[in-house]
Amino acid sequence: METAVKECLSSKYFSSFGYIVALSYLPALITFAGYTGSLRTSERRSFRCPSSPDSRDDCLVKYDEQYNSPFPLYGFVFVCFVPLLVVCIAYSWCFVKSRVDELETALKPDPENPRPLPRVTTRRVFFSYFLHLLVRFVLGILFPVLQNFVFYPSGFPTEFVCVSPTVKPAVNSTHFNATKHDGAVVVINCDNSVGSDNAICAKGIWIVNILFAFLVFGELCYLLVRRLNSVEFTYDSEFCQKHFFNKSGTPVTLRDTTLRMKTRMGQDTELYPESNRALDDMYVDLVIYTGRAEHAFTDLLKRHEIFDIYLKPQHGSIAIEKLDGLFLPNKDTQDPRKILIVGRPGIGKSLLCDKMLRDWSKGDLLRDSNKSFQHLFLFQFRWFNTETTEKISLKQLLSRLYSEGRIDNEVFQDVLDNPEKVLLVFDGLDEFKHHESCSKEEQAQGGNSAIEEMPFSALYVKLVKGKQLSGATVLTTCRPNVEQSVASLKFDRKVEIMGFTPEKVQEVDQLHEKETASTLPTTSTEVYEGALRLFLFKHHPEFKGLPYGRCCLLRSCRSNFVPSRITGKKGIEEGRLVFDSTEVKGMENCGLFNRMPDSKVSRRWRANFCFIHLTLQEFLAAREIAKMEPSDLSDFITSNASDPKWHLVIQFVAGLLHGKDNEAVNSFVSLLHDSLTQSSLNIETNRRLYS
């Protein structure tokens, strides 16, 4: 019998927990049926009526009618457990067998040809399983109720008073205690020694029924919670894969590999780049707004308004207050899966990606939301500039991040099956030498197999368009000057990094007070000289990677900054802050310029640029002015010393000429003194005239 039941109750139609509970009905049936059957036999032998032995059989019948009706306890055991087994067998063989068998074959991974396993969105298996659990729960509660209140409300007493109409007393019996009533009715005291055993067994049956009912109820609650957390869990394919076939829960390989990845990522991002300080302490919160900034520079703007313009979003933009906000819904979009982050050079795009990776490794990313990422992969576009990476498959792409050189099959299959739990970060589109091909990948050659090799740009476009790993979150960072390369791609959310939050900047500055005074610049000019070198050696493609230092800057880069110096001076003279591509030619990628949205001029689109900050424009203008001949410098000071728009420029000129002893410096100091003195006298005269 046990073997036959096990053949009917196949484990693949139940969860591991549900299968154990369902199969437990059988040993419960066998145990209680055998024990209650033996008690029944003993009861028939041990039932005694000492005062009237001849009435024993009649009294036993009366006992059964009163306490064992409508059937003895062993019969109730079959009533309790057989229907539960029948429900389980009927569910598995009549309702879900064909569908589950079909899905078992379809959902079997193929290591040789990995693919996203099919998603069957019908809910036949889930509802059938849930309904059969509900029936089992109802029966599990119903039987104890019937036992206590319908079938055996009085229990199984050991003493029984039998009322018999006729009595044949035993001759010479000393135990005759029958009492006559009206000469016909006799009350006989009988004894059932097995009654106490029946009572204990009945209580055991009640407890086991309640226990089974609550175990089934626990699985019902679990299914309801999973349903509330994810509608997809009720799909036939998801439900069978996660609740039936995955008997051991999350595969050990998947769990261990993910843990190792998080540990390694946490170690790699522990320190601030090029520093021995912790990244968590040095990270500066960014000012991020949705959309692209429309920098409406006009001649009417005052200098302090121009200074703060990068912190002002365009009309209708939404502030992204926290890193998590990049992935969460708002009135801009309800399900951001494809995200583009635009930011000028040095604004913190790559550091934002490192911080994102670190938060994920610690479990802090999206901690307070219902959304989460099981897998996070961070790629630098510059990795794919070599010939060895001209063609690559999705599996090869993900394998680059594993020290073993390949991604485990179970992990890769989980990525394919659960793309909504995957975050792919591509950092630095501007550093990819084939970035323009991203807008030309409409050909999207070949199929969408996870192991098919193709140009990296084609694979990237397929990921953004959802042709591969559909449902995954893909985040891309780039400078404004290459945004046009992905203009043909549809992003759910575009954001721009505008700057840094002042509060966090002050907090980080306080950490630097551990620094010795000798290592810090002492003048504004030294600060901007250092910033200029930093931008050049960090961002300019011609000098990127060269030894960082002043000598190299002065010797190799002087001519390269001539266009920017002239542009800076010309812009201040003309009151212009926006320049076209011809005016910044050769310096577009040096890190000093921010590309703004293109403008349409005479039916043609023109690229527009502005300095990343007005003070850098003023410093570069000062570098140009400091190289003037003494006579030209004299004319400039005489004409502009009293004009507020040149004040910071002149301050930078003074810093650049500091320490030099020549005719230009002496003339500059004398003229500046005279101009400022005359300006003060004019102000005082006007004050007296109007007072």
XYZ file of C-alpha atoms in Angstrom:
691
model
C 0.000 0.000 0.000
C 2.762 2.381 0.957
C 4.604 1.786 -2.320
C 1.442 2.312 -4.356
C 0.704 5.604 -2.600
C 4.252 6.856 -3.136
C 3.964 6.080 -6.840
C 0.761 8.101 -6.993
C 2.228 10.990 -4.968
C 5.170 12.130 -7.076
C 7.381 14.759 -5.435
C 7.519 16.936 -8.556
C 3.883 17.949 -8.058
C 4.536 19.329 -4.569
C 6.988 21.560 -2.790
C 9.529 19.803 -0.590
C 7.638 20.825 2.532
C 4.227 20.071 1.013
C 5.357 16.658 -0.186
C 6.568 15.644 3.285
C 3.251 16.700 4.822
C 1.201 14.915 2.153
C 3.239 11.752 2.457
C 2.926 11.871 6.258
C -0.793 11.143 5.985
C 0.070 7.545 5.045
C 2.152 6.594 8.143
C -0.416 8.408 10.298
C -3.188 6.311 8.718
C -1.287 3.045 9.119
C -0.201 3.768 12.690
C -3.541 4.912 14.037
C -5.540 2.312 12.090
C -3.367 -0.523 13.402
C -3.402 0.717 16.967
C -7.140 1.491 17.140
C -7.880 -1.862 15.470
C -5.940 -3.697 18.175
C -7.739 -1.661 20.835
C -11.069 -2.668 19.337
C -10.098 -6.316 19.544
C -8.966 -5.908 23.127
C -12.143 -4.036 23.976
C -14.361 -6.866 22.801
C -12.382 -9.303 24.955
C -11.999 -7.197 28.085
C -15.466 -5.657 28.353
C -16.992 -6.978 31.613
C -20.359 -6.854 33.412
C -19.575 -8.690 36.674
C -23.094 -8.416 38.089
C -24.669 -9.979 35.028
C -22.212 -11.839 32.811
C -25.008 -13.057 30.574
C -25.892 -9.439 29.705
C -22.325 -8.603 28.598
C -22.989 -8.821 24.858
C -26.152 -6.732 25.091
C -24.386 -4.138 27.217
C -21.404 -4.005 24.804
C -23.837 -3.255 22.002
C -25.372 -0.496 24.096
C -21.872 0.861 24.885
C -21.044 0.962 21.181
C -24.334 2.678 20.375
C -23.638 5.368 22.932
C -19.870 5.908 22.577
C -18.730 4.302 19.299
C -21.455 5.600 16.999
C -21.667 5.820 14.024
C -18.474 3.744 13.801
C -15.678 2.615 16.079
C -12.545 4.740 16.476
C -10.565 2.739 13.929
C -13.251 3.564 11.360
C -12.869 7.244 12.161
C -9.156 6.969 11.446
C -9.959 5.977 7.860
C -12.490 8.811 7.653
C -9.772 11.283 8.718
C -6.797 10.323 6.597
C -8.081 8.509 3.505
C -9.911 11.590 2.100
C -6.740 13.673 2.583
C -4.707 11.148 0.598
C -7.415 11.009 -2.056
C -7.361 14.829 -2.397
C -3.567 14.820 -2.866
C -3.668 12.016 -5.449
C -6.609 13.540 -7.328
C -4.862 16.937 -7.443
C -1.598 15.554 -8.783
C -2.996 13.084 -11.300
C -6.147 14.790 -12.503
C -5.335 18.521 -12.410
C -1.627 19.291 -12.840
C 0.209 16.174 -14.026
C 0.229 16.967 -17.737
C 1.131 20.644 -17.267
C 3.909 19.995 -14.748
C 5.404 17.190 -16.850
C 5.434 19.494 -19.857
C 7.081 22.325 -17.927
C 9.649 19.988 -16.392
C 10.994 19.278 -19.857
C 10.737 22.866 -21.087
C 12.420 24.378 -18.017
C 15.390 22.044 -17.953
C 18.569 24.160 -18.456
C 20.886 23.329 -21.322
C 24.521 24.139 -20.417
C 25.549 23.802 -24.059
C 22.994 26.331 -25.256
C 21.994 28.593 -22.346
C 18.828 30.549 -22.953
C 16.151 32.276 -20.914
C 13.786 29.550 -19.854
C 10.247 29.979 -21.239
C 7.791 31.934 -19.122
C 4.281 30.445 -19.107
C 2.008 33.139 -17.699
C -1.069 30.983 -17.072
C -1.767 30.206 -13.401
C -3.352 26.771 -13.621
C -0.760 24.985 -11.470
C -0.696 27.664 -8.771
C -4.465 27.818 -8.366
C -4.797 24.010 -8.429
C -2.104 23.627 -5.794
C -3.524 26.424 -3.663
C -7.082 25.021 -3.913
C -6.035 21.502 -2.944
C -4.170 22.913 0.069
C -7.266 24.836 1.045
C -9.392 21.663 0.842
C -6.863 19.803 2.983
C -6.872 22.604 5.530
C -10.676 22.658 5.726
C -10.818 18.875 6.151
C -8.044 19.048 8.743
C -10.169 21.430 10.823
C -13.491 19.711 10.078
C -12.502 16.243 11.324
C -11.394 17.348 14.825
C -14.658 19.311 15.132
C -16.701 16.270 14.141
C -14.686 14.092 16.501
C -15.262 16.254 19.573
C -18.783 17.530 18.966
C -20.555 14.976 16.737
C -19.041 11.494 16.797
C -17.440 11.165 20.235
C -18.603 14.093 22.388
C -18.669 11.992 25.575
C -15.327 10.329 25.079
C -14.683 6.681 26.040
C -15.531 6.087 29.722
C -14.172 3.044 31.571
C -17.341 2.640 33.685
C -20.656 2.029 31.971
C -24.159 1.760 33.486
C -26.144 -0.654 31.351
C -29.952 -0.578 31.620
C -31.394 -3.961 30.649
C -35.109 -4.914 30.559
C -34.449 -8.563 31.328
C -31.913 -10.041 33.650
C -30.810 -13.609 34.282
C -28.886 -13.446 37.513
C -26.139 -15.949 38.081
C -26.889 -18.694 40.605
C -25.016 -18.312 43.940
C -23.350 -15.147 42.569
C -21.933 -12.910 45.295
C -21.430 -10.004 42.846
C -25.020 -9.612 41.843
C -25.714 -5.888 42.185
C -28.587 -5.503 39.745
C -31.502 -3.367 40.841
C -35.086 -4.060 39.849
C -37.385 -1.254 38.819
C -41.098 -1.971 38.462
C -40.184 -5.625 38.332
C -38.725 -5.416 34.757
C -35.791 -2.960 34.353
C -32.364 -3.774 35.731
C -29.352 -1.416 35.936
C -26.054 -3.213 35.485
C -22.604 -1.723 36.226
C -20.097 -2.683 33.534
C -16.372 -2.046 33.121
C -14.437 -1.183 29.919
C -10.731 -1.162 30.800
C -9.741 -0.219 27.212
C -11.749 3.022 27.415
C -8.786 4.995 28.798
C -6.584 3.766 25.938
C -9.239 4.789 23.420
C -9.435 8.243 25.008
C -5.659 8.717 24.747
C -5.633 7.505 21.142
C -8.562 9.794 20.252
C -6.666 12.757 21.684
C -3.629 11.776 19.603
C -5.745 11.657 16.438
C -7.127 15.111 17.268
C -3.641 16.553 17.815
C -2.248 15.064 14.595
C -5.179 16.379 12.562
C -4.725 19.880 14.010
C -0.975 19.688 13.423
C -1.426 18.695 9.787
C -4.013 21.457 9.355
C -1.626 24.103 10.679
C 1.256 22.829 8.543
C -0.952 23.136 5.479
C -2.094 26.564 6.678
C 1.553 27.624 6.975
C 2.192 26.774 3.327
C -0.988 28.613 2.321
C 0.277 31.735 4.107
C 3.682 31.369 2.473
C 2.108 31.215 -0.980
C -0.027 34.263 -0.247
C 3.012 36.266 0.858
C 4.955 35.257 -2.258
C 1.953 36.226 -4.353
C 1.766 39.658 -2.724
C 5.472 40.250 -3.293
C 5.452 39.104 -6.898
C 2.601 38.413 -9.283
C 5.053 36.561 -11.524
C 5.470 33.914 -8.820
C 2.002 32.568 -9.677
C 2.887 32.007 -13.343
C 3.025 28.293 -14.144
C 6.662 28.429 -15.233
C 7.830 30.510 -12.270
C 5.778 28.547 -9.751
C 6.942 25.148 -10.944
C 10.562 26.238 -11.242
C 10.796 27.913 -7.841
C 8.282 25.957 -5.747
C 8.386 22.466 -7.215
C 11.607 21.775 -9.084
C 14.032 23.815 -6.966
C 13.735 21.487 -3.988
C 16.861 22.740 -2.227
C 15.984 26.432 -2.439
C 18.670 28.748 -3.835
C 21.408 26.574 -5.359
C 24.529 26.444 -3.231
C 26.699 27.471 -6.173
C 24.545 30.514 -6.900
C 24.440 31.602 -3.268
C 28.162 31.106 -2.673
C 29.189 32.741 -5.937
C 27.053 35.804 -5.262
C 28.500 36.073 -1.752
C 32.054 35.829 -3.079
C 31.307 38.471 -5.696
C 29.910 40.855 -3.071
C 32.898 40.270 -0.807
C 35.385 40.986 -3.589
C 33.488 44.068 -4.774
C 33.375 45.339 -1.195
C 37.141 44.976 -0.896
C 37.813 46.589 -4.280
C 35.718 49.655 -3.424
C 36.751 50.050 0.201
C 39.244 52.869 -0.425
C 38.717 56.154 -2.225
C 40.503 56.051 -5.614
C 44.140 57.197 -5.358
C 43.769 57.638 -1.609
C 44.084 55.671 1.595
C 40.780 56.973 2.926
C 37.553 55.017 3.051
C 35.277 55.649 0.087
C 32.230 55.859 2.376
C 33.846 58.793 4.193
C 35.130 60.615 1.127
C 32.162 60.180 -1.195
C 30.451 63.512 -1.888
C 26.702 63.434 -2.467
C 25.752 64.676 -5.919
C 23.110 67.110 -7.082
C 21.175 65.125 -9.702
C 18.108 66.175 -11.684
C 16.081 64.395 -14.330
C 16.398 65.612 -17.906
C 19.186 67.725 -19.396
C 19.987 71.199 -18.127
C 18.990 74.022 -20.482
C 21.617 76.635 -19.612
C 19.864 79.881 -20.509
C 22.864 82.232 -20.310
C 21.992 85.865 -21.023
C 23.762 89.185 -20.718
C 21.308 90.179 -17.999
C 22.605 87.580 -15.567
C 24.693 88.860 -12.686
C 27.967 87.152 -11.908
C 26.732 85.287 -8.829
C 23.772 84.002 -10.851
C 26.111 82.649 -13.498
C 28.256 81.111 -10.760
C 25.316 79.058 -9.436
C 23.634 78.257 -12.732
C 24.812 74.640 -12.782
C 22.911 73.919 -9.595
C 19.616 75.092 -11.075
C 17.625 72.442 -12.964
C 15.503 73.056 -16.008
C 11.790 73.586 -15.645
C 9.948 70.384 -14.736
C 13.034 68.491 -13.554
C 12.830 66.204 -10.531
C 15.591 66.062 -7.939
C 17.112 62.642 -7.265
C 17.764 62.939 -3.547
C 19.495 59.604 -2.973
C 21.390 57.038 -4.987
C 18.444 54.646 -4.679
C 16.227 57.228 -6.345
C 17.820 56.459 -9.706
C 15.998 53.120 -9.760
C 12.725 53.980 -8.037
C 9.523 55.239 -9.679
C 8.347 58.836 -9.539
C 6.068 61.011 -11.634
C 8.772 61.028 -14.303
C 8.583 57.259 -14.913
C 7.116 54.331 -13.017
C 9.566 51.630 -14.019
C 13.034 52.960 -14.885
C 14.920 50.081 -16.472
C 17.125 51.935 -18.973
C 18.920 54.873 -17.352
C 21.334 57.434 -18.830
C 23.481 59.596 -16.537
C 25.075 62.642 -18.166
C 27.766 64.683 -16.446
C 30.637 66.922 -17.374
C 34.220 65.709 -16.822
C 35.307 65.233 -13.237
C 31.812 65.700 -11.817
C 31.751 62.231 -10.215
C 30.137 59.783 -12.662
C 32.674 56.995 -12.155
C 32.781 57.549 -8.412
C 28.988 57.308 -8.376
C 29.295 53.886 -10.027
C 31.880 52.776 -7.447
C 29.619 53.932 -4.625
C 26.713 52.069 -6.212
C 28.801 48.902 -6.354
C 29.924 49.308 -2.749
C 26.397 49.849 -1.450
C 25.266 46.724 -3.316
C 28.090 44.662 -1.830
C 27.041 45.735 1.681
C 23.341 45.218 1.026
C 22.599 48.950 1.362
C 21.472 49.536 -2.221
C 17.652 49.740 -2.275
C 17.571 48.417 1.309
C 14.383 50.331 2.162
C 12.434 49.509 -0.995
C 10.675 46.489 -2.442
C 13.072 46.477 -5.382
C 16.425 44.696 -5.197
C 19.225 43.438 -7.421
C 20.529 39.900 -7.049
C 23.337 40.572 -9.529
C 25.293 43.762 -10.315
C 27.890 43.959 -13.083
C 30.038 47.075 -13.657
C 31.865 47.531 -16.976
C 34.158 50.305 -18.214
C 33.648 51.164 -21.875
C 37.412 51.616 -22.324
C 37.896 47.869 -21.698
C 36.479 47.195 -25.138
C 38.813 49.374 -27.200
C 41.243 46.527 -27.936
C 41.089 44.204 -30.893
C 40.700 41.177 -28.634
C 37.275 42.436 -27.560
C 35.924 43.434 -30.956
C 33.436 40.552 -30.765
C 31.939 39.260 -27.559
C 28.891 37.339 -26.336
C 26.735 38.092 -23.317
C 28.220 35.132 -21.438
C 31.757 36.285 -22.244
C 30.870 39.815 -21.167
C 29.687 38.712 -17.728
C 32.608 36.290 -17.382
C 35.079 39.212 -17.472
C 34.183 40.052 -13.876
C 34.955 36.610 -12.444
C 38.439 35.737 -11.286
C 38.000 32.236 -12.724
C 37.560 33.781 -16.177
C 34.083 32.346 -16.622
C 30.680 32.687 -15.053
C 29.220 29.578 -13.416
C 26.431 27.916 -15.386
C 23.957 28.106 -12.492
C 24.666 31.816 -11.972
C 24.359 32.556 -15.683
C 21.103 30.624 -15.919
C 19.751 32.592 -12.954
C 20.702 35.830 -14.729
C 18.859 34.704 -17.853
C 15.802 33.531 -15.921
C 15.539 36.562 -13.623
C 16.695 39.607 -15.615
C 14.589 41.927 -13.454
C 17.057 41.153 -10.629
C 20.086 42.190 -12.728
C 21.755 45.627 -12.852
C 24.265 46.260 -15.644
C 26.362 49.439 -15.296
C 28.332 50.735 -18.297
C 30.596 53.603 -17.283
C 32.287 56.139 -19.554
C 30.734 55.933 -23.015
C 32.994 58.848 -24.014
C 36.041 56.574 -23.489
C 34.790 54.013 -26.024
C 36.467 54.705 -29.342
C 33.539 53.212 -31.277
C 30.835 55.133 -29.398
C 29.488 56.589 -32.641
C 28.673 53.074 -33.834
C 26.071 52.758 -31.088
C 23.755 54.969 -33.126
C 24.419 52.844 -36.215
C 23.707 49.473 -34.666
C 20.240 49.350 -36.133
C 21.516 46.407 -38.118
C 21.845 44.446 -34.843
C 23.319 41.555 -36.770
C 22.572 37.998 -35.874
C 20.235 36.528 -33.337
C 19.874 37.093 -29.656
C 21.547 33.985 -28.289
C 23.412 34.505 -25.035
C 26.493 32.760 -26.432
C 26.536 34.348 -29.909
C 29.509 36.657 -30.458
C 28.974 40.121 -31.950
C 30.599 43.578 -31.845
C 30.494 45.002 -28.347
C 28.581 48.062 -29.535
C 25.916 45.752 -31.008
C 25.683 43.779 -27.766
C 25.366 47.002 -25.764
C 22.566 48.257 -28.010
C 20.743 44.907 -27.729
C 20.908 45.155 -23.940
C 19.552 48.705 -23.908
C 16.793 47.805 -26.353
C 15.899 44.697 -24.385
C 16.625 42.291 -27.217
C 18.954 40.503 -24.829
C 18.277 40.117 -21.117
C 14.907 41.797 -21.457
C 13.782 43.290 -18.151
C 17.278 43.963 -16.823
C 18.198 47.427 -15.558
C 20.908 48.974 -17.747
C 22.624 52.155 -16.495
C 24.975 54.155 -18.737
C 27.171 57.156 -17.887
C 28.634 59.564 -20.427
C 29.856 63.096 -20.948
C 27.543 65.522 -22.718
C 29.746 65.605 -25.817
C 28.928 61.974 -26.737
C 25.256 61.971 -25.810
C 24.347 62.128 -29.480
C 25.893 58.693 -29.967
C 23.007 57.134 -28.031
C 20.317 59.583 -29.115
C 18.587 56.832 -31.120
C 18.254 54.629 -28.032
C 15.218 54.974 -25.793
C 16.046 55.532 -22.131
C 13.329 55.407 -19.498
C 15.158 58.000 -17.426
C 17.785 60.599 -18.305
C 19.475 62.515 -15.514
C 22.277 65.063 -15.298
C 24.746 65.512 -12.475
C 24.751 69.237 -11.740
C 27.327 69.408 -8.946
C 27.955 68.507 -5.330
C 25.857 69.180 -2.253
C 27.525 72.003 -0.242
C 26.882 70.277 3.082
C 28.741 67.133 2.036
C 31.600 69.154 0.543
C 32.113 70.919 3.878
C 32.031 67.581 5.671
C 34.723 66.154 3.389
C 36.802 69.331 3.688
C 36.924 68.865 7.433
C 38.598 65.495 6.906
C 41.408 67.208 4.955
C 42.331 69.297 8.059
C 44.396 66.342 9.011
C 46.592 67.324 6.170
C 49.781 69.328 6.786
C 49.731 72.946 5.596
C 52.720 72.402 3.333
C 50.804 70.016 1.086
C 47.926 72.391 0.397
C 47.851 75.325 -2.046
C 47.952 78.735 -0.385
C 46.473 80.968 -3.118
C 43.494 80.791 -5.476
C 45.886 80.820 -8.422
C 47.656 77.704 -7.139
C 44.309 75.986 -6.667
C 43.268 76.644 -10.263
C 46.712 75.777 -11.623
C 46.359 72.401 -9.942
C 42.803 71.983 -11.217
C 43.964 72.774 -14.745
C 46.656 70.109 -14.622
C 44.218 67.640 -13.102
C 41.662 68.098 -15.866
C 44.303 67.800 -18.553
C 45.982 64.635 -17.299
C 42.735 62.999 -16.252
C 40.601 63.732 -19.290
C 42.480 65.004 -22.355
C 43.017 61.999 -24.675
C 46.446 63.294 -25.804
C 47.910 63.656 -22.326
C 45.905 61.139 -20.343
C 48.252 58.848 -18.454
C 51.346 61.069 -18.731
C 53.336 61.905 -15.570
C 51.357 64.362 -13.515
C 53.240 67.585 -12.779
C 53.814 71.235 -13.488
C 56.874 70.803 -15.720
C 55.080 68.503 -18.103
C 52.174 70.946 -18.248
C 54.317 73.964 -19.024
C 56.507 72.161 -21.534
C 54.036 70.030 -23.470
C 50.622 71.573 -23.049
C 51.117 75.306 -23.430
C 50.057 75.368 -27.051
C 47.081 73.137 -26.421
C 45.553 75.638 -24.048
C 45.942 78.624 -26.369
C 42.474 78.130 -27.950
C 40.803 77.834 -24.563
C 42.662 80.863 -23.193
C 41.685 82.969 -26.157
C 38.104 81.683 -26.014
C 37.915 82.458 -22.289
C 39.142 86.051 -22.761
C 36.991 86.593 -25.838
C 33.913 85.297 -24.062
C 34.318 87.704 -21.130
C 34.991 90.638 -23.474
C 31.856 89.919 -25.489
C 29.737 88.822 -22.535
C 29.378 85.343 -24.039
C 29.344 82.082 -22.136
C 28.291 79.775 -25.004
C 30.647 78.778 -27.830
C 30.236 76.682 -30.947
C 32.362 73.723 -31.962
C 34.709 75.794 -34.145
C 35.699 77.985 -31.201
C 36.663 75.057 -28.977
C 38.098 72.808 -31.671
C 40.784 70.553 -30.275
C 39.694 71.139 -26.686
C 36.273 69.461 -26.684
C 37.528 66.505 -24.668
C 40.005 68.230 -22.355
C 37.552 68.269 -19.488
C 37.152 72.048 -19.368
C 34.025 72.268 -21.504
C 30.515 71.000 -21.026
C 28.530 70.160 -24.141
C 25.064 71.629 -24.072
C 22.039 70.535 -26.116
C 22.546 71.315 -29.806
C 20.801 74.331 -31.303
C 19.289 74.656 -34.747
C 20.753 77.431 -36.904
C 19.638 77.889 -40.516
C 18.152 74.404 -40.718
C 21.338 72.874 -39.379
C 22.153 71.634 -35.912
C 25.125 73.238 -34.171
C 27.002 71.850 -31.198
C 27.217 74.270 -28.262
C 29.756 74.294 -25.452
C 30.337 76.245 -22.263
C 33.076 76.179 -19.664
C 32.327 73.784 -16.817
C 32.537 76.794 -14.482
C 32.805 80.546 -14.927
C 35.860 80.755 -12.667
C 37.815 78.408 -14.948
C 36.932 80.623 -17.897
C 38.184 83.613 -15.928
C 41.402 81.820 -14.953
C 42.165 80.869 -18.555
C 41.463 84.433 -19.637
C 43.948 85.587 -16.970
C 46.593 83.223 -18.370
C 46.180 84.883 -21.766
C 46.280 88.410 -20.328
C 49.385 87.661 -18.244
C 51.307 87.033 -21.489
C 50.562 90.504 -22.889
C 53.279 92.973 -23.678
C 53.749 95.635 -20.961
C 52.049 98.314 -23.078
C 49.069 96.095 -23.843
C 48.808 95.055 -20.209
C 48.840 98.744 -19.213
C 45.999 99.528 -21.587
C 44.002 96.555 -20.301
C 44.383 97.551 -16.628
C 43.573 101.185 -17.362
C 40.408 100.202 -19.216
C 39.069 97.387 -17.041
C 40.294 97.706 -13.447
C 37.008 99.280 -12.384
C 34.794 96.823 -14.323
C 33.392 94.109 -11.944
C 33.411 91.407 -14.611
C 37.217 91.589 -14.766
C 37.925 91.718 -11.017
C 38.561 87.984 -10.527
C 40.477 87.861 -13.812
C 42.794 90.609 -12.608
C 43.193 88.795 -9.285
C 44.307 85.695 -11.193
C 46.699 87.823 -13.289
C 48.282 89.115 -10.110
C 48.738 85.556 -8.872
C 50.259 84.426 -12.181
C 52.760 87.337 -12.143
C 53.631 86.848 -8.488
C 57.336 86.322 -7.872
C 58.429 87.761 -11.221
C 60.532 90.936 -11.467
C 60.246 92.572 -14.871
C 58.835 95.611 -16.598
C 55.420 93.982 -17.131
C 55.020 93.158 -13.442
C 56.122 96.608 -12.248
C 53.820 98.296 -14.739
C 50.921 96.032 -13.714
C 51.337 96.815 -10.007
C 51.645 100.557 -10.585
C 48.669 100.779 -12.917
C 46.502 98.571 -10.724
C 47.314 100.742 -7.690
C 46.531 103.932 -9.558
C 43.315 102.539 -11.029
C 42.005 101.257 -7.714
C 42.998 104.481 -5.938
C 41.247 106.593 -8.550
C 38.188 104.347 -8.325
C 38.076 104.828 -4.549
C 38.372 108.624 -4.928
C 35.507 108.649 -7.434
C 33.313 106.646 -5.081
C 34.089 108.989 -2.159
C 33.406 112.106 -4.303
C 30.053 110.736 -5.428
C 29.151 109.901 -1.846
C 29.824 113.469 -0.727
C 27.926 115.004 -3.649
C 24.803 112.995 -2.892
C 24.983 113.270 0.917
